[in-house]
XYZ file of C-alpha atoms in Angstrom:
443
model
C -5.080 -12.315 -14.333
C -6.102 -16.224 -15.330
C -9.158 -17.337 -17.292
C -10.659 -20.635 -16.012
C -13.266 -22.920 -17.569
C -15.924 -25.316 -16.323
C -15.115 -28.902 -15.254
C -15.362 -31.480 -18.045
C -15.749 -35.214 -18.372
C -12.051 -35.414 -19.202
C -11.166 -33.855 -15.861
C -13.462 -36.275 -14.012
C -11.849 -39.207 -15.795
C -8.384 -37.902 -14.938
C -9.307 -37.556 -11.271
C -10.573 -41.125 -11.323
C -7.274 -42.359 -12.693
C -5.380 -40.646 -9.918
C -7.613 -42.159 -7.255
C -6.728 -45.636 -8.588
C -3.381 -47.339 -7.837
C -0.498 -45.485 -9.459
C 0.817 -46.978 -12.730
C 3.948 -49.120 -12.536
C 5.897 -46.471 -14.502
C 6.134 -44.423 -11.308
C 8.923 -45.172 -8.853
C 8.251 -46.097 -5.239
C 9.330 -42.578 -4.224
C 6.899 -41.037 -6.708
C 4.086 -43.263 -5.527
C 4.775 -42.046 -2.003
C 4.420 -38.450 -3.145
C 1.067 -39.216 -4.763
C -0.121 -41.007 -1.620
C 0.954 -38.060 0.560
C -1.015 -35.566 -1.536
C -4.096 -37.784 -1.348
C -3.767 -38.288 2.408
C -3.414 -34.525 2.978
C -6.268 -33.414 0.717
C -8.431 -32.124 3.580
C -5.423 -30.438 5.177
C -4.811 -28.595 1.916
C -8.449 -27.539 1.626
C -8.406 -26.276 5.217
C -5.322 -24.188 4.433
C -7.015 -22.851 1.293
C -10.055 -21.819 3.318
C -7.816 -19.996 5.797
C -6.022 -18.068 3.061
C -9.179 -17.174 1.132
C -10.877 -15.811 4.252
C -8.062 -13.257 4.643
C -8.848 -10.285 2.425
C -5.736 -9.510 0.396
C -6.906 -7.145 -2.292
C -3.887 -5.593 -3.973
C -4.539 -2.246 -2.319
C -4.886 -3.838 1.140
C -1.211 -4.200 2.158
C -2.109 -5.277 5.698
C -4.176 -8.155 4.329
C -1.428 -9.134 1.891
C 1.008 -9.374 4.782
C -1.464 -11.484 6.774
C -1.503 -14.036 3.948
C 2.296 -14.028 4.063
C 2.179 -14.700 7.813
C -0.188 -17.639 7.219
C 2.027 -19.200 4.539
C 5.379 -18.536 6.196
C 5.233 -21.399 8.768
C 4.132 -23.831 6.052
C 7.419 -23.243 4.259
C 9.628 -22.881 7.317
C 8.690 -26.339 8.582
C 9.854 -27.709 5.213
C 13.315 -26.210 5.665
C 12.883 -22.975 3.718
C 14.391 -19.699 4.832
C 11.505 -17.245 4.464
C 11.673 -13.457 4.315
C 9.315 -10.553 3.745
C 10.232 -7.988 1.103
C 8.315 -4.763 1.884
C 7.081 -2.678 -1.036
C 5.979 0.479 0.746
C 8.151 2.555 -1.565
C 5.744 1.761 -4.419
C 2.593 1.829 -2.267
C 1.981 -1.919 -2.336
C 2.020 -4.907 -0.029
C 5.257 -6.851 0.027
C 6.447 -10.161 -1.367
C 7.218 -13.539 0.173
C 10.621 -14.906 -0.822
C 11.619 -18.353 0.454
C 14.697 -20.411 -0.375
C 15.545 -24.074 0.093
C 19.172 -25.046 -0.470
C 19.838 -28.570 -1.679
C 22.565 -30.462 -3.509
C 25.203 -28.582 -5.452
C 25.163 -28.747 -9.232
C 21.467 -29.585 -9.720
C 18.829 -27.514 -11.501
C 17.486 -24.599 -9.492
C 13.726 -24.138 -9.576
C 11.768 -20.894 -9.226
C 8.138 -21.270 -8.116
C 5.924 -18.229 -8.788
C 2.546 -17.325 -7.303
C 0.935 -14.306 -5.667
C -0.597 -13.279 -2.359
C -3.031 -10.623 -3.599
C -6.431 -10.835 -5.288
C -8.624 -8.481 -7.309
C -11.173 -8.382 -4.469
C -10.516 -5.364 -2.257
C -11.823 -4.942 1.290
C -14.831 -3.064 -0.121
C -15.956 -6.075 -2.174
C -19.043 -7.955 -0.930
C -17.353 -11.227 -2.003
C -15.186 -12.137 0.977
C -15.807 -15.706 2.161
C -14.749 -19.264 1.315
C -17.766 -21.540 0.742
C -17.389 -25.251 0.061
C -19.989 -26.876 -2.159
C -19.169 -30.556 -2.436
C -16.374 -30.998 -4.966
C -16.100 -27.258 -5.600
C -15.537 -24.168 -3.489
C -16.101 -20.461 -4.027
C -14.211 -17.524 -2.613
C -12.171 -14.420 -3.481
C -8.921 -15.534 -5.065
C -9.715 -19.203 -4.475
C -8.232 -20.016 -7.865
C -6.266 -16.877 -8.680
C -3.968 -17.497 -7.015
C -4.503 -18.912 -3.526
C -5.431 -22.304 -4.942
C -2.137 -22.303 -6.815
C -0.245 -21.318 -3.667
C -1.769 -24.308 -1.873
C -0.901 -26.614 -4.803
C 2.686 -25.451 -4.396
C 2.718 -26.124 -0.646
C 1.023 -29.524 -1.010
C 3.592 -30.563 -3.632
C 6.505 -29.451 -1.461
C 5.077 -31.366 1.500
C 4.839 -34.492 -0.642
C 8.447 -34.042 -1.737
C 9.513 -33.677 1.888
C 7.686 -36.873 2.873
C 9.334 -38.799 0.035
C 12.812 -37.355 0.589
C 13.150 -35.564 -2.754
C 12.974 -32.077 -1.234
C 16.148 -32.581 0.774
C 18.423 -32.236 -2.281
C 16.261 -29.717 -4.173
C 17.320 -26.115 -4.808
C 14.113 -24.089 -4.849
C 13.198 -20.413 -4.567
C 9.557 -19.459 -3.974
C 8.390 -15.925 -4.845
C 4.808 -14.949 -4.026
C 4.266 -11.345 -5.083
C 1.884 -8.991 -3.326
C 0.690 -6.917 -6.288
C 0.326 -9.227 -9.280
C -3.202 -8.039 -9.993
C -2.144 -4.366 -10.079
C 1.599 -4.345 -10.565
C 3.309 -1.280 -9.148
C 5.552 1.027 -11.133
C 8.471 1.144 -11.591
C 8.614 -2.571 -12.339
C 12.367 -2.521 -11.720
C 11.500 -1.887 -8.058
C 8.302 -3.896 -7.655
C 9.821 -6.996 -9.299
C 13.422 -6.667 -8.145
C 13.171 -9.716 -5.868
C 11.575 -11.859 -8.576
C 14.175 -10.908 -11.185
C 17.048 -11.550 -8.769
C 15.592 -14.979 -7.991
C 15.238 -15.766 -11.703
C 18.875 -14.907 -12.315
C 19.829 -17.610 -9.788
C 17.449 -20.224 -11.230
C 17.172 -22.504 -14.255
C 13.455 -23.318 -14.562
C 10.393 -21.273 -13.577
C 7.005 -22.814 -12.789
C 4.017 -20.508 -12.485
C 1.145 -21.601 -10.218
C -1.687 -19.536 -11.652
C -4.721 -21.424 -12.938
C -4.643 -24.609 -15.006
C -4.702 -24.082 -18.768
C -7.629 -25.564 -20.702
C -9.022 -25.323 -24.207
C -12.272 -26.954 -25.320
C -12.291 -29.093 -22.192
C -8.746 -30.385 -22.608
C -5.841 -29.612 -20.300
C -3.102 -27.723 -22.123
C 0.511 -26.710 -21.606
C 1.127 -22.965 -21.346
C 4.574 -22.182 -22.774
C 3.811 -18.650 -24.012
C 1.757 -15.656 -22.905
C 0.884 -12.356 -24.493
C 2.062 -9.012 -23.176
C -0.201 -6.663 -21.244
C 0.311 -2.898 -21.346
C -2.204 -0.261 -20.244
C -2.801 2.945 -22.163
C -4.703 6.174 -21.467
C -5.991 8.468 -24.201
C -7.149 12.010 -23.442
C -8.678 14.344 -26.005
C -9.536 18.032 -25.777
C -11.808 20.423 -27.657
C -13.279 23.918 -27.350
C -16.474 23.966 -25.233
C -19.047 26.115 -27.031
C -22.706 26.146 -27.972
C -23.525 23.062 -30.028
C -24.789 25.186 -32.912
C -21.178 26.197 -33.630
C -19.706 22.672 -33.881
C -17.606 21.986 -37.003
C -17.174 25.744 -37.550
C -13.786 27.416 -37.626
C -12.789 28.492 -34.113
C -14.760 25.699 -32.445
C -13.959 22.572 -34.389
C -15.180 19.063 -33.688
C -14.937 18.711 -29.923
C -13.222 16.142 -27.729
C -15.689 13.285 -28.251
C -15.530 13.340 -32.057
C -11.736 13.335 -31.771
C -11.909 10.401 -29.368
C -14.265 8.513 -31.694
C -11.994 9.158 -34.694
C -8.952 7.790 -32.868
C -10.618 4.706 -31.401
C -12.200 3.774 -34.720
C -8.823 4.300 -36.359
C -7.325 1.749 -33.970
C -10.070 -0.721 -34.873
C -9.871 -0.205 -38.623
C -6.121 0.084 -39.137
C -4.250 -1.910 -36.500
C -5.911 -5.310 -36.146
C -3.751 -8.368 -36.824
C -3.612 -12.011 -35.680
C -2.791 -12.500 -32.021
C -3.178 -8.811 -31.142
C -5.925 -7.173 -29.099
C -6.357 -3.598 -27.892
C -9.388 -3.197 -25.691
C -11.153 0.037 -24.697
C -12.307 -0.569 -21.126
C -13.502 2.817 -19.819
C -14.622 5.995 -21.589
C -15.840 9.325 -20.256
C -16.569 12.538 -22.149
C -18.378 15.854 -21.836
C -17.739 19.508 -21.088
C -15.482 18.036 -18.373
C -14.500 14.394 -17.865
C -12.132 12.359 -15.683
C -11.437 8.881 -14.308
C -11.264 8.164 -10.589
C -7.990 7.390 -8.799
C -8.624 3.654 -8.857
C -9.550 3.760 -12.556
C -12.731 1.828 -11.881
C -15.096 4.594 -13.003
C -15.228 8.291 -13.720
C -17.185 11.512 -13.793
C -18.480 13.751 -16.518
C -20.442 16.959 -16.746
C -22.065 18.952 -19.534
C -25.297 19.417 -21.460
C -26.638 18.179 -24.761
C -26.154 21.596 -26.343
C -22.483 22.054 -25.384
C -19.531 20.900 -27.502
C -17.426 18.419 -25.521
C -14.276 19.890 -24.040
C -12.757 16.726 -22.575
C -12.769 12.960 -23.090
C -10.662 10.200 -21.554
C -10.392 6.482 -22.351
C -8.497 3.657 -20.697
C -7.544 0.326 -22.253
C -4.802 -2.228 -22.788
C -2.701 -3.888 -25.498
C -1.995 -7.625 -25.542
C 0.583 -8.748 -28.090
C 2.253 -12.041 -29.017
C 5.730 -10.527 -29.084
C 7.443 -7.391 -27.855
C 8.030 -6.427 -31.504
C 4.298 -6.643 -32.197
C 3.648 -4.512 -29.106
C 6.141 -1.863 -30.233
C 4.669 -1.736 -33.737
C 1.158 -1.373 -32.308
C 2.192 1.503 -30.071
C 3.778 3.283 -33.038
C 0.623 2.761 -35.095
C -1.586 4.104 -32.307
C 0.585 7.201 -31.918
C 0.438 7.896 -35.662
C -3.372 7.740 -35.623
C -3.547 10.013 -32.571
C -1.348 12.622 -34.263
C -3.848 13.316 -37.081
C -6.101 15.696 -35.156
C -9.517 16.909 -36.221
C -9.774 20.718 -36.441
C -10.005 22.401 -33.048
C -8.890 19.350 -31.064
C -5.804 17.845 -29.460
C -5.005 14.424 -28.040
C -2.445 12.702 -25.840
C -1.686 8.971 -25.630
C 0.249 7.550 -22.678
C 1.530 3.997 -22.148
C 2.426 2.467 -18.799
C 4.793 -0.232 -17.707
C 3.279 -3.676 -17.876
C 4.061 -7.275 -18.664
C 6.200 -8.176 -21.685
C 5.321 -11.070 -23.955
C 6.463 -14.575 -23.008
C 7.355 -16.206 -26.345
C 7.451 -19.940 -26.939
C 11.037 -21.226 -26.762
C 12.748 -24.631 -27.100
C 13.505 -24.478 -23.380
C 9.870 -23.914 -22.469
C 8.846 -26.817 -24.704
C 11.408 -28.996 -22.925
C 9.719 -28.313 -19.594
C 6.322 -29.163 -21.092
C 7.817 -32.376 -22.491
C 8.957 -33.266 -18.968
C 5.431 -32.636 -17.671
C 3.987 -34.786 -20.450
C 6.380 -37.559 -19.423
C 4.745 -37.399 -16.000
C 1.289 -37.384 -17.566
C 2.191 -40.539 -19.468
C 3.515 -42.259 -16.344
C 0.391 -41.261 -14.397
C -1.926 -42.529 -17.130
C -3.134 -39.036 -18.072
C -3.665 -37.430 -21.460
C -0.824 -35.558 -23.122
C -1.022 -31.763 -23.049
C -0.840 -29.892 -26.334
C 0.520 -26.347 -26.476
C -2.021 -23.704 -25.449
C -2.648 -20.837 -27.854
C -1.314 -17.758 -25.990
C -4.656 -16.046 -26.653
C -6.084 -18.540 -24.156
C -4.778 -16.823 -21.027
C -3.711 -13.439 -19.714
C -0.346 -12.039 -18.688
C 1.405 -12.714 -15.404
C 4.585 -12.394 -13.368
C 6.336 -15.253 -15.152
C 6.421 -13.100 -18.289
C 8.840 -10.727 -16.543
C 11.458 -13.458 -16.112
C 10.765 -15.861 -18.996
C 13.561 -14.311 -21.071
C 15.995 -15.398 -18.355
C 15.085 -19.077 -17.883
C 12.953 -21.949 -19.141
C 9.347 -21.389 -18.092
C 5.976 -23.117 -17.826
C 2.741 -21.486 -16.676
C -0.566 -22.921 -15.452
C 0.476 -25.296 -12.650
C -2.394 -24.056 -10.469
C -5.996 -25.178 -10.077
C -9.016 -25.421 -12.378
C -12.267 -23.560 -11.836
C -14.304 -20.746 -13.297
C -15.168 -17.096 -12.850
C -11.730 -15.721 -12.046
C -11.821 -12.038 -11.046
C -15.596 -11.912 -10.516
C -17.834 -12.678 -7.519
C -18.512 -16.401 -7.471
C -14.936 -17.329 -8.465
C -14.649 -21.068 -7.904
C -12.220 -23.973 -7.786
C -12.574 -27.660 -8.590
C -11.129 -29.201 -5.455
C -9.981 -32.392 -7.197
C -7.776 -30.227 -9.409
C -5.869 -29.083 -6.339
C -4.674 -32.614 -5.572
C -4.161 -33.508 -9.239
C -1.925 -30.496 -9.806
C -0.045 -31.044 -6.542
C 0.823 -34.586 -7.646
C 1.999 -33.417 -11.055
C 3.991 -30.594 -9.479
C 5.692 -32.802 -6.897
C 6.800 -35.261 -9.568
C 7.867 -32.546 -12.002
C 9.882 -30.640 -9.404
C 11.516 -33.844 -8.164
C 12.516 -34.931 -11.662
C 13.708 -31.513 -12.809
C 15.408 -30.749 -9.504
C 17.457 -33.921 -9.746
C 18.934 -33.020 -13.133
C 22.390 -31.416 -13.480
C 22.377 -27.697 -14.199
C 24.402 -27.984 -17.389
C 26.609 -25.347 -18.927
C 23.807 -22.998 -20.003
C 20.072 -22.520 -19.791
C 18.134 -23.814 -22.796
C 16.424 -20.950 -24.637
């Protein structure tokens, strides 16, 4: 679900700063973490290659579990108790849940990533390929690169001794790219983990805008919708006449143009992704295409469209749904229409608590000699699992890698970003994890 951009001069400069001796603002323990990440760079890339070469398309539950089996020993050797949460009841691969128990009374961290990718076993894009400072492969950035960032950071914490007292839960879901319904079932483990945590860090791709690294403290919602329209198939010479009416495609066109003309507002999008219409029309089971039949001289009897809504707030989402339903209800003569919404991701609004976590990360950026991160416009990235728990705890997204082409063949990662983000993550988790829990979570 993450949009990535091309490497910039700023990123190259940042990587150069990290390769140099660490600034004096860092403690000896923090310098050890940075040195560990650097020393284990090739180990991390080797692990990434192993994970990417395992197909784990969302609808390949066997492959998803194989990725779990590859990651499990990485966490167990760090002292985590790791378990597999099967999701066969919702026809999906399961989730990895791992817990590390540390000192009492300190902040509890929730680390979020995912095991699955958009590339199913049928995709021709299946292999990790290293090309100097970059690498290509299915899910290399979304989100296997982020999973490796997480592991590299935890290994650095272990080497420096900061992991020993840290309370951390890791949840890597198996169906982030095509979340199963009901969400109450498919995200039960994640929600339970959030309710026992204080801060959530999401390891999907690094946030950038105009070449600058940004802090992602809010995300828009993502809800899918399906619109079906019906008409009376008849000879085309009778269209618009009483008893025949306008047909399914005119009704579809009226509704979709009504959405465009009447519902647009800042921060809101509602895309139409697939459309099929004719005497008969349908979408396939995977909703990646469809079929239609008819002739140019027959009034359309059926049409179907699939799309999504992305809103800044849940209130904006609710108002948009109501507006769409009102437009659908005004049928052309001789037609009918039905609009259905599915479960999806709620909005993740900006909160004082989220800004506090970003401020902590910017403190690390300052101490590492890196640029400060401004707040990313939520239009700059898609929805994700962290949105389902952000109402429960302070949250920050985008701790994963940089690259380009997420979700399409040729998806790539900037390998230097893997080590850069692992260093930031190790320091951030160590600093946050050493703080007292406090009486309440900051919202």
